[in-house]
Short mmCIF file of C-alpha atoms in Angstrom, two decimals:
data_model
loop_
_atom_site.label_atom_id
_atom_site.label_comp_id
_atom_site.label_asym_id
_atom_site.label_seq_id
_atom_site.Cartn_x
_atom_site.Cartn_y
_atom_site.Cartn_z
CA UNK A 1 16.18 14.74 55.79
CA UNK A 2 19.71 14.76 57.21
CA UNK A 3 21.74 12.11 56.72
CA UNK A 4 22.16 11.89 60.44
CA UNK A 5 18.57 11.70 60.88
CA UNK A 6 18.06 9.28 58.42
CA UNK A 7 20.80 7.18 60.24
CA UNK A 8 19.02 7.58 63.51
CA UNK A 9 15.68 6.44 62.00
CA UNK A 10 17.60 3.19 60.30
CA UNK A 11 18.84 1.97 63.66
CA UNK A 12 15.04 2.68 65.09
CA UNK A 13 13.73 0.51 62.82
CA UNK A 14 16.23 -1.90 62.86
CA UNK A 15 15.65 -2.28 66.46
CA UNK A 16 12.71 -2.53 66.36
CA UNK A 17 13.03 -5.32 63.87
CA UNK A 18 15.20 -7.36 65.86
CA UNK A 19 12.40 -7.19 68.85
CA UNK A 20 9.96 -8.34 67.09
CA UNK A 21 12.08 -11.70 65.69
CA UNK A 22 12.85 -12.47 69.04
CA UNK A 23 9.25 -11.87 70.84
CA UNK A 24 7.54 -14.88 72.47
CA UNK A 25 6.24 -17.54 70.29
CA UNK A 26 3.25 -17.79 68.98
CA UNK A 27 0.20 -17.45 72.19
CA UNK A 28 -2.54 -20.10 70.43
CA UNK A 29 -2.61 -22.44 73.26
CA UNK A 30 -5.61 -26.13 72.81
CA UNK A 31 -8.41 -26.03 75.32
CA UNK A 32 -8.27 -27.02 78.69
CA UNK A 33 -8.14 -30.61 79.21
CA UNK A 34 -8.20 -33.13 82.48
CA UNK A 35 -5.00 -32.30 84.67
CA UNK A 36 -3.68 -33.78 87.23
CA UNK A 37 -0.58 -33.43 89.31
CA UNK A 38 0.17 -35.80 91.67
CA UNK A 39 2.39 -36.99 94.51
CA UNK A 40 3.19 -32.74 94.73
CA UNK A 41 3.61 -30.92 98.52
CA UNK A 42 0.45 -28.74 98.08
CA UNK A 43 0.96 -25.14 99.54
CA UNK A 44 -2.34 -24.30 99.93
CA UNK A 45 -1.82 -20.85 100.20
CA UNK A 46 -4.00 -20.47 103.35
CA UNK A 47 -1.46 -22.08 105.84
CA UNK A 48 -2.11 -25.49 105.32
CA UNK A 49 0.30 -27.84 103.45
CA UNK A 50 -1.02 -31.27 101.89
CA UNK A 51 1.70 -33.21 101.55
CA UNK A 52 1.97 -35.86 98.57
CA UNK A 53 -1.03 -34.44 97.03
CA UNK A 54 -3.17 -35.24 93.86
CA UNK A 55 -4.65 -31.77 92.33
CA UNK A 56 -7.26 -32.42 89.93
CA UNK A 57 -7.93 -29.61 87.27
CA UNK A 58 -11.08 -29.94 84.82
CA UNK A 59 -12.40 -27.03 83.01
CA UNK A 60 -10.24 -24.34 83.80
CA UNK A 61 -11.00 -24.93 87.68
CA UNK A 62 -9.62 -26.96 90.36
CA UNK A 63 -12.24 -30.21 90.95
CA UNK A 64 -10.58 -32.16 94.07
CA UNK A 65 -7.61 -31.83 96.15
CA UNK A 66 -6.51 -34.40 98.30
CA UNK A 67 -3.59 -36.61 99.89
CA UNK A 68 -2.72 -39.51 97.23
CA UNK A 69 -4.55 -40.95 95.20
CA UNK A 70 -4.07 -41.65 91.50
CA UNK A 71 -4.94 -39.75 88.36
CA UNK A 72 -8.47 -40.10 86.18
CA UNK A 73 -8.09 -42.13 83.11
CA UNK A 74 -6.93 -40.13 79.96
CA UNK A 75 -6.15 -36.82 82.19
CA UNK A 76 -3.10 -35.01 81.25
CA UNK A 77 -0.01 -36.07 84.10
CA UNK A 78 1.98 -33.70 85.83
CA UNK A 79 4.16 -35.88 87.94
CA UNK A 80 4.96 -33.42 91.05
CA UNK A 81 7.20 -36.18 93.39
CA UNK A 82 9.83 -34.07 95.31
CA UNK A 83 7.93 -30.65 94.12
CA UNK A 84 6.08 -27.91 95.60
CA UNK A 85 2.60 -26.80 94.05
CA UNK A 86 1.36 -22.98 95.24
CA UNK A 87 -1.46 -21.04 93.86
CA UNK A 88 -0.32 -19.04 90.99
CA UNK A 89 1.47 -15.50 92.25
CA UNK A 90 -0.35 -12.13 92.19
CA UNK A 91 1.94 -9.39 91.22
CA UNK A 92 0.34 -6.01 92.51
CA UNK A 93 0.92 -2.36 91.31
CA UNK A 94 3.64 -3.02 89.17
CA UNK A 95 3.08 -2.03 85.20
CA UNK A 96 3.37 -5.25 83.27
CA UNK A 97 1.21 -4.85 80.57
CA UNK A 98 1.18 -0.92 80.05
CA UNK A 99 4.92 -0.30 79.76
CA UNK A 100 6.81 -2.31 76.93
CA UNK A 101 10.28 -0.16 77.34
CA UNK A 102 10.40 2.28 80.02
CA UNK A 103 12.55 4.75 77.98
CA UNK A 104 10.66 5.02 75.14
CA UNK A 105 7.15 6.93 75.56
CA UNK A 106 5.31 5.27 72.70
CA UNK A 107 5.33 1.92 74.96
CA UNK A 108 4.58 3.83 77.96
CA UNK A 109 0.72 3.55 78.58
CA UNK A 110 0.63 3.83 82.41
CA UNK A 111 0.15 7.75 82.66
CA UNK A 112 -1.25 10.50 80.47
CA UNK A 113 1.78 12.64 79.08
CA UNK A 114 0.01 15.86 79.56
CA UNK A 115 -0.47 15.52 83.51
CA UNK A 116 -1.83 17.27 86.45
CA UNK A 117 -1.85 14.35 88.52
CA UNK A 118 -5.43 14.50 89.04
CA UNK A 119 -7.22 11.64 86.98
CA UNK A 120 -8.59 8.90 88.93
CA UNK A 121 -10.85 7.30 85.62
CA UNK A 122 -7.55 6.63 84.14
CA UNK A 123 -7.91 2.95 83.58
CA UNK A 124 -5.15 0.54 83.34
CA UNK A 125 -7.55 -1.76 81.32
CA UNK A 126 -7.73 0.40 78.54
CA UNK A 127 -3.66 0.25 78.01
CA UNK A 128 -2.96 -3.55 79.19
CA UNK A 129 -1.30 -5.22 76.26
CA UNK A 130 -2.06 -8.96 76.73
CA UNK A 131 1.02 -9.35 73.88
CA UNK A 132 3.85 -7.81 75.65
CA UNK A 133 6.92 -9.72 75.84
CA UNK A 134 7.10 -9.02 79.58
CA UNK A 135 4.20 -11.38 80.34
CA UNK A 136 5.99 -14.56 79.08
CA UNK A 137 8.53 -13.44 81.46
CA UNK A 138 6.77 -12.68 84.24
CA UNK A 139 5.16 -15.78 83.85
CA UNK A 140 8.06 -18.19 84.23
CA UNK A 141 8.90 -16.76 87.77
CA UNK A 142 5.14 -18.54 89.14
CA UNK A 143 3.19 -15.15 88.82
CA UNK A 144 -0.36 -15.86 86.76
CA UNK A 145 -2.02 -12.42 87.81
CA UNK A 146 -0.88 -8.95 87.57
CA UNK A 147 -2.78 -6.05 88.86
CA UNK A 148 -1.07 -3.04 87.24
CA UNK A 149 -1.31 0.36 88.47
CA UNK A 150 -1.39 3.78 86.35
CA UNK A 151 2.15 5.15 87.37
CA UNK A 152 2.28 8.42 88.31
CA UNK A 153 0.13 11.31 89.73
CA UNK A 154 -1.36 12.67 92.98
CA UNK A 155 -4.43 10.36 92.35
CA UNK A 156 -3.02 8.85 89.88
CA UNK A 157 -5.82 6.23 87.84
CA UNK A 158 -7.20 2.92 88.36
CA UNK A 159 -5.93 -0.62 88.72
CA UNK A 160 -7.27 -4.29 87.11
CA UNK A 161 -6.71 -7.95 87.63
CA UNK A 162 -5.32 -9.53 84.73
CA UNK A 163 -4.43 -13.47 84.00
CA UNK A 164 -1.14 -13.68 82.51
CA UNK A 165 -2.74 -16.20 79.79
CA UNK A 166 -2.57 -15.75 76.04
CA UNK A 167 -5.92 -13.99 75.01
CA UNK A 168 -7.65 -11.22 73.57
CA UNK A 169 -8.20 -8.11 76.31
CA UNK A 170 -11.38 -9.10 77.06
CA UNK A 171 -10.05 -12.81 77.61
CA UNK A 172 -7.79 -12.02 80.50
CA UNK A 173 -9.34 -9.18 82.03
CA UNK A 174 -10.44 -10.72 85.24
CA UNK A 175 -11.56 -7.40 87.28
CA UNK A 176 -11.69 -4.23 85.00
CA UNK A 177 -11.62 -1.98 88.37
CA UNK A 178 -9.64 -3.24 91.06
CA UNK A 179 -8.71 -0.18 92.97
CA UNK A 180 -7.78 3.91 92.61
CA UNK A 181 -4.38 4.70 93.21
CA UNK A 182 -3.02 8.12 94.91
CA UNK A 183 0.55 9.35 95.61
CA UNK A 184 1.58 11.38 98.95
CA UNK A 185 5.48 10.31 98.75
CA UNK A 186 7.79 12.85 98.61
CA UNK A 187 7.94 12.62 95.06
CA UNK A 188 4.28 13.01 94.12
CA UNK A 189 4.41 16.03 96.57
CA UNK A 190 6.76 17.95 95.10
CA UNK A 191 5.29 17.22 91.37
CA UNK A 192 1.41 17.52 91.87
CA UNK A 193 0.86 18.26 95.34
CA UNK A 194 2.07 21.73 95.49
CA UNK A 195 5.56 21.28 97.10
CA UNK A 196 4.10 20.46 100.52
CA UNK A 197 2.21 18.00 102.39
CA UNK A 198 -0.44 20.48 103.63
CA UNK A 199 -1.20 21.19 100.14
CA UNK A 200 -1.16 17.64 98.87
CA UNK A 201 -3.88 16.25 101.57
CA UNK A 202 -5.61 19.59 100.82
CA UNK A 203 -5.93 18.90 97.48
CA UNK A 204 -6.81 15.44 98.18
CA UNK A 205 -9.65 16.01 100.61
CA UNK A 206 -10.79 18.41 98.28
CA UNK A 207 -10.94 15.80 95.24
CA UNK A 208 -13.00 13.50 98.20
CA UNK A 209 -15.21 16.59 99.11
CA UNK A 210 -16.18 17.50 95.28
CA UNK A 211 -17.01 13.70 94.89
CA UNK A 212 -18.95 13.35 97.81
CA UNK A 213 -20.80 16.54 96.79
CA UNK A 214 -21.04 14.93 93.06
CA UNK A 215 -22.85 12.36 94.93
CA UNK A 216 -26.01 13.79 96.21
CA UNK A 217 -26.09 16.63 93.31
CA UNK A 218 -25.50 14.90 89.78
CA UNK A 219 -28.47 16.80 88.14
CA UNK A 220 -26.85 20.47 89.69
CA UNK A 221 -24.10 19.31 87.96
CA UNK A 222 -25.31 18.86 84.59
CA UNK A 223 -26.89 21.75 84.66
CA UNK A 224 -23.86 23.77 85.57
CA UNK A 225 -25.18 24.98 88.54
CA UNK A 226 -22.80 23.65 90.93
CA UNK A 227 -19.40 25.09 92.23
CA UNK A 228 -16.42 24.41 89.95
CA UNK A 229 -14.68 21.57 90.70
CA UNK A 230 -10.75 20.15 89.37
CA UNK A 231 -11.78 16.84 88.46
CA UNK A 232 -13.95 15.81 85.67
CA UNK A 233 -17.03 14.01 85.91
CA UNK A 234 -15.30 10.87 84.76
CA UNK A 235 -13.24 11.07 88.04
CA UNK A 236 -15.37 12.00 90.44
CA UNK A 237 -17.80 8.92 89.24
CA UNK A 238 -15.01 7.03 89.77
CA UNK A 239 -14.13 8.67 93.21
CA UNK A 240 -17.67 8.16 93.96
CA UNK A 241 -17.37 4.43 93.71
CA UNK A 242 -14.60 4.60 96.25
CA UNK A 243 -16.69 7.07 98.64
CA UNK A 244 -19.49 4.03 98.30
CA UNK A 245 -16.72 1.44 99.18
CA UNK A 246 -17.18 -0.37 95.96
CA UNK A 247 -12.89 0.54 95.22
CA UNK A 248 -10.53 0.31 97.64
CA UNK A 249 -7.99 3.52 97.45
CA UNK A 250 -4.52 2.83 97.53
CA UNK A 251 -1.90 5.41 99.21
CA UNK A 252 1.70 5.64 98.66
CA UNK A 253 3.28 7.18 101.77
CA UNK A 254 6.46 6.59 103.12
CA UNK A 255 6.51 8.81 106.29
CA UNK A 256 4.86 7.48 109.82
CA UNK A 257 3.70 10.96 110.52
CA UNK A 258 2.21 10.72 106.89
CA UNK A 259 0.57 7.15 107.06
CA UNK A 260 -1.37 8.41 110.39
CA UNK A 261 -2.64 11.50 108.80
CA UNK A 262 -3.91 9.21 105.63
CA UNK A 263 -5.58 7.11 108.55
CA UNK A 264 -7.12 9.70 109.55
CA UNK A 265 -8.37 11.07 106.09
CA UNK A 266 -9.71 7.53 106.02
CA UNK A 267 -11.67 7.12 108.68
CA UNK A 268 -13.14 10.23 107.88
CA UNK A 269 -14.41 9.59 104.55
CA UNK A 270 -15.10 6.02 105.20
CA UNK A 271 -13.05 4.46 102.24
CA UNK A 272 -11.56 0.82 101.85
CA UNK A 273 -7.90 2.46 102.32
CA UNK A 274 -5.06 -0.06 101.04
CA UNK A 275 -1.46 1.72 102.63
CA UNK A 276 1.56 1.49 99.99
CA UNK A 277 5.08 1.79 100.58
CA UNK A 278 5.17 2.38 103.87
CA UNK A 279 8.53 2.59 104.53
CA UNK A 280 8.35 3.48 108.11
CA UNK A 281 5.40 1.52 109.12
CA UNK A 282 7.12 -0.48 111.38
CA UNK A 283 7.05 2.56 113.74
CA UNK A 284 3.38 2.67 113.85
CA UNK A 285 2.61 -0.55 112.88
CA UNK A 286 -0.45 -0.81 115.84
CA UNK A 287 -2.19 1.80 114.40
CA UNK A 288 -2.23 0.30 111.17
CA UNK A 289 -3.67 -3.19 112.82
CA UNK A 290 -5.91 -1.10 114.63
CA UNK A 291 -7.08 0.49 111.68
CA UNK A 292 -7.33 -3.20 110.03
CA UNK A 293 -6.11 -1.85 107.08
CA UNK A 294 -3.81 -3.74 104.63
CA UNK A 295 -0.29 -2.58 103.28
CA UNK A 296 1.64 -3.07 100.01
CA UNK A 297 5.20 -3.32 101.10
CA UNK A 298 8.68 -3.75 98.89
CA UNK A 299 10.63 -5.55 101.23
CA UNK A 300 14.29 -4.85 99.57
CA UNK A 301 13.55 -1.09 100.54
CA UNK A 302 16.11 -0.03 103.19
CA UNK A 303 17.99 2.95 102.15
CA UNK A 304 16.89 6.50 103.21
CA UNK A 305 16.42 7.73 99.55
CA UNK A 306 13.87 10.10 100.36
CA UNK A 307 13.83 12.15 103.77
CA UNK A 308 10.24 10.61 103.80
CA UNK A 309 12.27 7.02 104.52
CA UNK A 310 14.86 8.04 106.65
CA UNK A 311 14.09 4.96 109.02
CA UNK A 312 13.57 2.17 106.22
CA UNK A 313 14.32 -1.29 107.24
CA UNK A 314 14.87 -4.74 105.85
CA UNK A 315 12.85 -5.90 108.28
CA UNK A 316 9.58 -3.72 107.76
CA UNK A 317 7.19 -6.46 106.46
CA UNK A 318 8.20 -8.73 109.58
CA UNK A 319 7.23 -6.36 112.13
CA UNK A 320 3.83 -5.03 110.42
CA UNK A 321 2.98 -8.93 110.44
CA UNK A 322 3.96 -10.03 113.75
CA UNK A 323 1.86 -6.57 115.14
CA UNK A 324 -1.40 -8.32 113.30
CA UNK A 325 -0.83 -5.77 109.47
CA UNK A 326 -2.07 -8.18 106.74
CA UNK A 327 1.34 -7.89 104.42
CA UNK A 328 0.97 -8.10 100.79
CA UNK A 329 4.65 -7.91 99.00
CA UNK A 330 5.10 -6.11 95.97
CA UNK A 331 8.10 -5.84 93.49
CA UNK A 332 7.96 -2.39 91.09
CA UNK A 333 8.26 -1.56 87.36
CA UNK A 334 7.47 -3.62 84.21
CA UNK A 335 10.78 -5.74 84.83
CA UNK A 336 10.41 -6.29 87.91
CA UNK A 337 7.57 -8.21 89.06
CA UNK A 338 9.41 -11.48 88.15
CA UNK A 339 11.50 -10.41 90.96
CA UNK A 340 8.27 -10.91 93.29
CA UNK A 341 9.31 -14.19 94.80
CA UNK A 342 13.28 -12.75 95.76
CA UNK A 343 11.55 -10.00 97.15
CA UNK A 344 9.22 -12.39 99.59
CA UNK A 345 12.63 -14.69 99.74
CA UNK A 346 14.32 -11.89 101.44
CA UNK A 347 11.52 -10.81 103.54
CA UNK A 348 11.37 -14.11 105.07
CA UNK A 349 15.28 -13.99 105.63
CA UNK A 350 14.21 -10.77 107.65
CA UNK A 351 11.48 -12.50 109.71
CA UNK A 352 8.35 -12.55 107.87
CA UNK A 353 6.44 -15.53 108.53
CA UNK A 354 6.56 -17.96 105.38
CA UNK A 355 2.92 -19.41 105.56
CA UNK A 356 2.13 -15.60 105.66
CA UNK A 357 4.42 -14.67 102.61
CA UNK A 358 2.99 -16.74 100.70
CA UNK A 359 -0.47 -16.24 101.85
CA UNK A 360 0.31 -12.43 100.89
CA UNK A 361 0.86 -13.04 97.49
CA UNK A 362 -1.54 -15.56 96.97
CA UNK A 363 -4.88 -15.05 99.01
CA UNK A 364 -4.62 -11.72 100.40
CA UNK A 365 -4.59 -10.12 96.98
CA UNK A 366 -8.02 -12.12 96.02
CA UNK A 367 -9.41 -10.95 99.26
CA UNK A 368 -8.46 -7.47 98.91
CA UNK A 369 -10.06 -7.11 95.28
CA UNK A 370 -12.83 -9.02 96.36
CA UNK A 371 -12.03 -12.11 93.79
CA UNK A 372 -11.10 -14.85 96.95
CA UNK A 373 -13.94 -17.11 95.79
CA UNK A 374 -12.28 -18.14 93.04
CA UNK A 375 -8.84 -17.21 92.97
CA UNK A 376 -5.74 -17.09 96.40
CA UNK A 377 -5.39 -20.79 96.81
CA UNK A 378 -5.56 -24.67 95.46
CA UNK A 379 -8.97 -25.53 96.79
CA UNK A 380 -12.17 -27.16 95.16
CA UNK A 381 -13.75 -25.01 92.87
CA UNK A 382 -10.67 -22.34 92.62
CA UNK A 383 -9.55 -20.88 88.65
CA UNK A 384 -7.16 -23.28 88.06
CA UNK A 385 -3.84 -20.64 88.81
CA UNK A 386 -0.87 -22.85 90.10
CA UNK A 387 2.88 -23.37 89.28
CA UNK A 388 4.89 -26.10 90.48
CA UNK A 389 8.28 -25.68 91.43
CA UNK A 390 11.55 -28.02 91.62
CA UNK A 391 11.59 -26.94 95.69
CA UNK A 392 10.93 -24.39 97.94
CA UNK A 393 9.71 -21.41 95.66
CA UNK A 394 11.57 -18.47 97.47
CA UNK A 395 15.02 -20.03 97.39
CA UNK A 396 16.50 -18.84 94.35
CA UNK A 397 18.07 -22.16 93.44
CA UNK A 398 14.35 -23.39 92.86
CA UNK A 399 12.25 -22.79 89.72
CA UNK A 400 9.26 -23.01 87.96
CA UNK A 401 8.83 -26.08 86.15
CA UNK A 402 5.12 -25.91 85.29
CA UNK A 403 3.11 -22.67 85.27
CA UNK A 404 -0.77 -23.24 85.14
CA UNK A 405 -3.31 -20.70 84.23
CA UNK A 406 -7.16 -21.01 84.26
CA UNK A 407 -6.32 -24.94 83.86
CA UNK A 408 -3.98 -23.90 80.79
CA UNK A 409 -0.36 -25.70 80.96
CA UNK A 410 1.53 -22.51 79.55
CA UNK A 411 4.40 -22.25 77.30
CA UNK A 412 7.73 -22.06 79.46
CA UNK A 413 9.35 -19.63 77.12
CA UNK A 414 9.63 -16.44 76.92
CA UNK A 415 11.79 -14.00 75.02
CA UNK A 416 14.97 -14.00 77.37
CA UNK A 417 15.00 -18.12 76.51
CA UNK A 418 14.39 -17.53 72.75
CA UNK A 419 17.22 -15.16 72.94
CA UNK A 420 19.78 -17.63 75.18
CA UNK A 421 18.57 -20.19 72.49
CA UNK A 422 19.84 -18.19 69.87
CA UNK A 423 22.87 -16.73 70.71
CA UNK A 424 23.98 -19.83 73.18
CA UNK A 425 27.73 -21.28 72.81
CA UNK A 426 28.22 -24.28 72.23
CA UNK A 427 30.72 -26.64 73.93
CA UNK A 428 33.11 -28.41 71.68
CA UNK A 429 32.28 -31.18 69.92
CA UNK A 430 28.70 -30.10 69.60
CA UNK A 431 27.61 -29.49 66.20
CA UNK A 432 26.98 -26.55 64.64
CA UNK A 433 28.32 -22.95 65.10
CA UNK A 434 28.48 -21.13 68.35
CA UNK A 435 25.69 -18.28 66.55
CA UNK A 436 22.39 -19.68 64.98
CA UNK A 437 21.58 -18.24 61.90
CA UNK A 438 18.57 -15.59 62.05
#
């Protein structure tokens, strides 16, 4: 081995060293006791607002909600006077969980690395990591759930619902399938869809016809007497459960032209179609009401960085809303979902309606993966999913001060404040050194 090598590999491993001594603390957290938080503004997440609120939590789940009152002997206090209490964030189609470092491949579990950009069984709950260091993170900006998407591809995998609470897989998989994910921006074009549009829907209406056909000829199938198709029977099962409406399908498009075509493709397969992106929706934001279908929108998009975006907006989420589009923000990437609440912050500064921003990361996602009975807002009988916050959540001179999940008080650490811990100076006159000791 070169010497140069070897240097390369010492530096690896030292790096990866000095990760692991700084990851979150340890994730063994005592069962859920008696909660309550009391004297809070309740942000119900449906539009109403209970103001100076008790919120009793028993069990994991929320067991009463209402205006005063006073606190059940031995419960654990929360004292919320002069806070705000919302349901617990969802972050959706980001890829916390399945991407540790984005620019090294062995933490990169959100796409296959030999790819044709046709695999719709490609299921993030087989690559979550319920021990990244991201989650901690994530979790001190008020998000509890995550429902990360496989990353790249013209259909590109499968979603799930995961609580951001300590836990073995199993523990905090909530929903296993959420949705299937597909890819007709200009950028999934180009790399799986032939080059051109007409070839991309091609080939996707061709992945819908093969399922469909799958459908009502499994046995022709086994027996090899049906045509060849390009997906395996893994994914068209899994395309069949989106042909039977039991999985939404999720389309990234960026184009107006583009998101009525997808309509179209909708309506005439009869799927649960979720629009992503949608960069120029604005400009045919009544078809989209029409169409009652819901969007995924990142509301900091504004620049024409594809020529699929040319007319991006800041205020894109606003105008969907106010034409009747149920708006569900998003923030990208592994690092970025912490970033979900500047991203609704800024929408509202744009216009979006606030009871409606919150409601759209709250109770829109439950309602959209079919989980509302139990998850989208503080209400009797609800998973216990809150945080409470010093003020309004989407000013950024707020924070978290107590971050609830499935009636857990979690840790408010996370790497980033292990690492500020460590290598904080300190003023003079304090003791010590300005650098803790490893």
């Amino acid at each position: 081995m070169s010497s140069a090598r070897r240097a390369r590999n010492v530096v690896a491993a030292a790096a990866v060293a000095a990760y692991a001594i700084v990851a979150a603390p340890g994730t063994s957290l005592a069962e859920p006791d008696t909660l309550a938080i009391v004297g809070a503004e309740v942000r119900v997440g449906d539009g109403t607002v209970v103001e100076n609120g008790t919120v009793i939590v028993r069990d994991g789940r929320i067991v009463s909600v209402t205006k005063g009152g006073d606190a059940p002997t031995g419960a654990t206090v929360i004292d919320g006077k002069g806070k705000v209490l919302t349901p617990g964030f969802v972050a959706v189609g980001n890829e916390v969980g399945l991407i540790e470092i984005e620019l090294e491949p062995t933490t990169d579990d959100a796409a296959p690395q030999d790819d044709d950009g046709i695999h719709p069984a490609f299921g993030a709950v087989d690559g979550y990591n319920p021990d990244s260091s991201l989650i901690p993170i994530t979790r001190l900006a008020g998000v509890t759930s995550v429902v990360p998407a496989p990353g790249v591809g013209l259909v590109s995998g499968t979603s799930a619902w995961f609580d951001l609470r300590p836990g073995t897989p199993a523990e905090v998989t909530v929903k296993p399938l959420a949705a299937v994910h597909a890819n007709l921006s200009t950028g999934a074009v180009d790399r799986f869809g032939g080059g051109a549009r007409p070839e991309a829907f091609a080939r996707l209406r061709q992945l819908l016809d093969d399922a469909r056909l799958y459908r009502t000829a499994k046995a022709a199938y086994d027996k090899r007497a049906m045509r060849e198709t390009r997906a395996t029977q893994a994914d068209l099962e899994r395309l069949g459960e989106v042909l039977a409406g039991k999985l939404p399908l999720v389309v990234w498009v960026s184009r107006s032209a583009d998101i009525l075509r997808v309509l179209d493709v909708a309506k005439a397969y009869r799927v649960r179609l979720v629009l992503a992106g949608v960069e120029e929706g604005w400009k045919v934001a009544s078809a989209i009401a029409a169409a009652e279908v819901p969007v995924l929108v990142r509301p900091l998009t504004n620049l024409p960085e594809q020529f699929d975006r040319l007319q991006s907006r800041y205020d894109n989420a606003a105008l969907l809303q106010k034409a009747g589009v149920t708006v569900i923000p998003v923030a990208m990437g592994p690092h970025d979902a912490r970033q979900l609440r500047e991203q609704v912050g800024n929408a509202i500064a744009w216009g979006l309606d606030p009871a409606h921003a919150l409601r759209g990361i709250t109770l829109e996602p439950a309602r959209l993966f079919g989980l509302d009975s139990d998850y989208g807002t503080v209400a009797k009988g609800k998973v216990a999913n809150l945080a409470l916050w010093t003020g309004d959540p989407f000013d950024l001179r707020t924070w978290a001060t107590n971050v609830i999940i499935q009636g857990r008080a979690m840790p408010m650490r996370s790497r980033q404040t292990a690492l500020f811990e460590r290598y904080k100076v300190l003023r003079p006159g304090e003791e010590g050194r300005g650098m803790p000791r490893w």
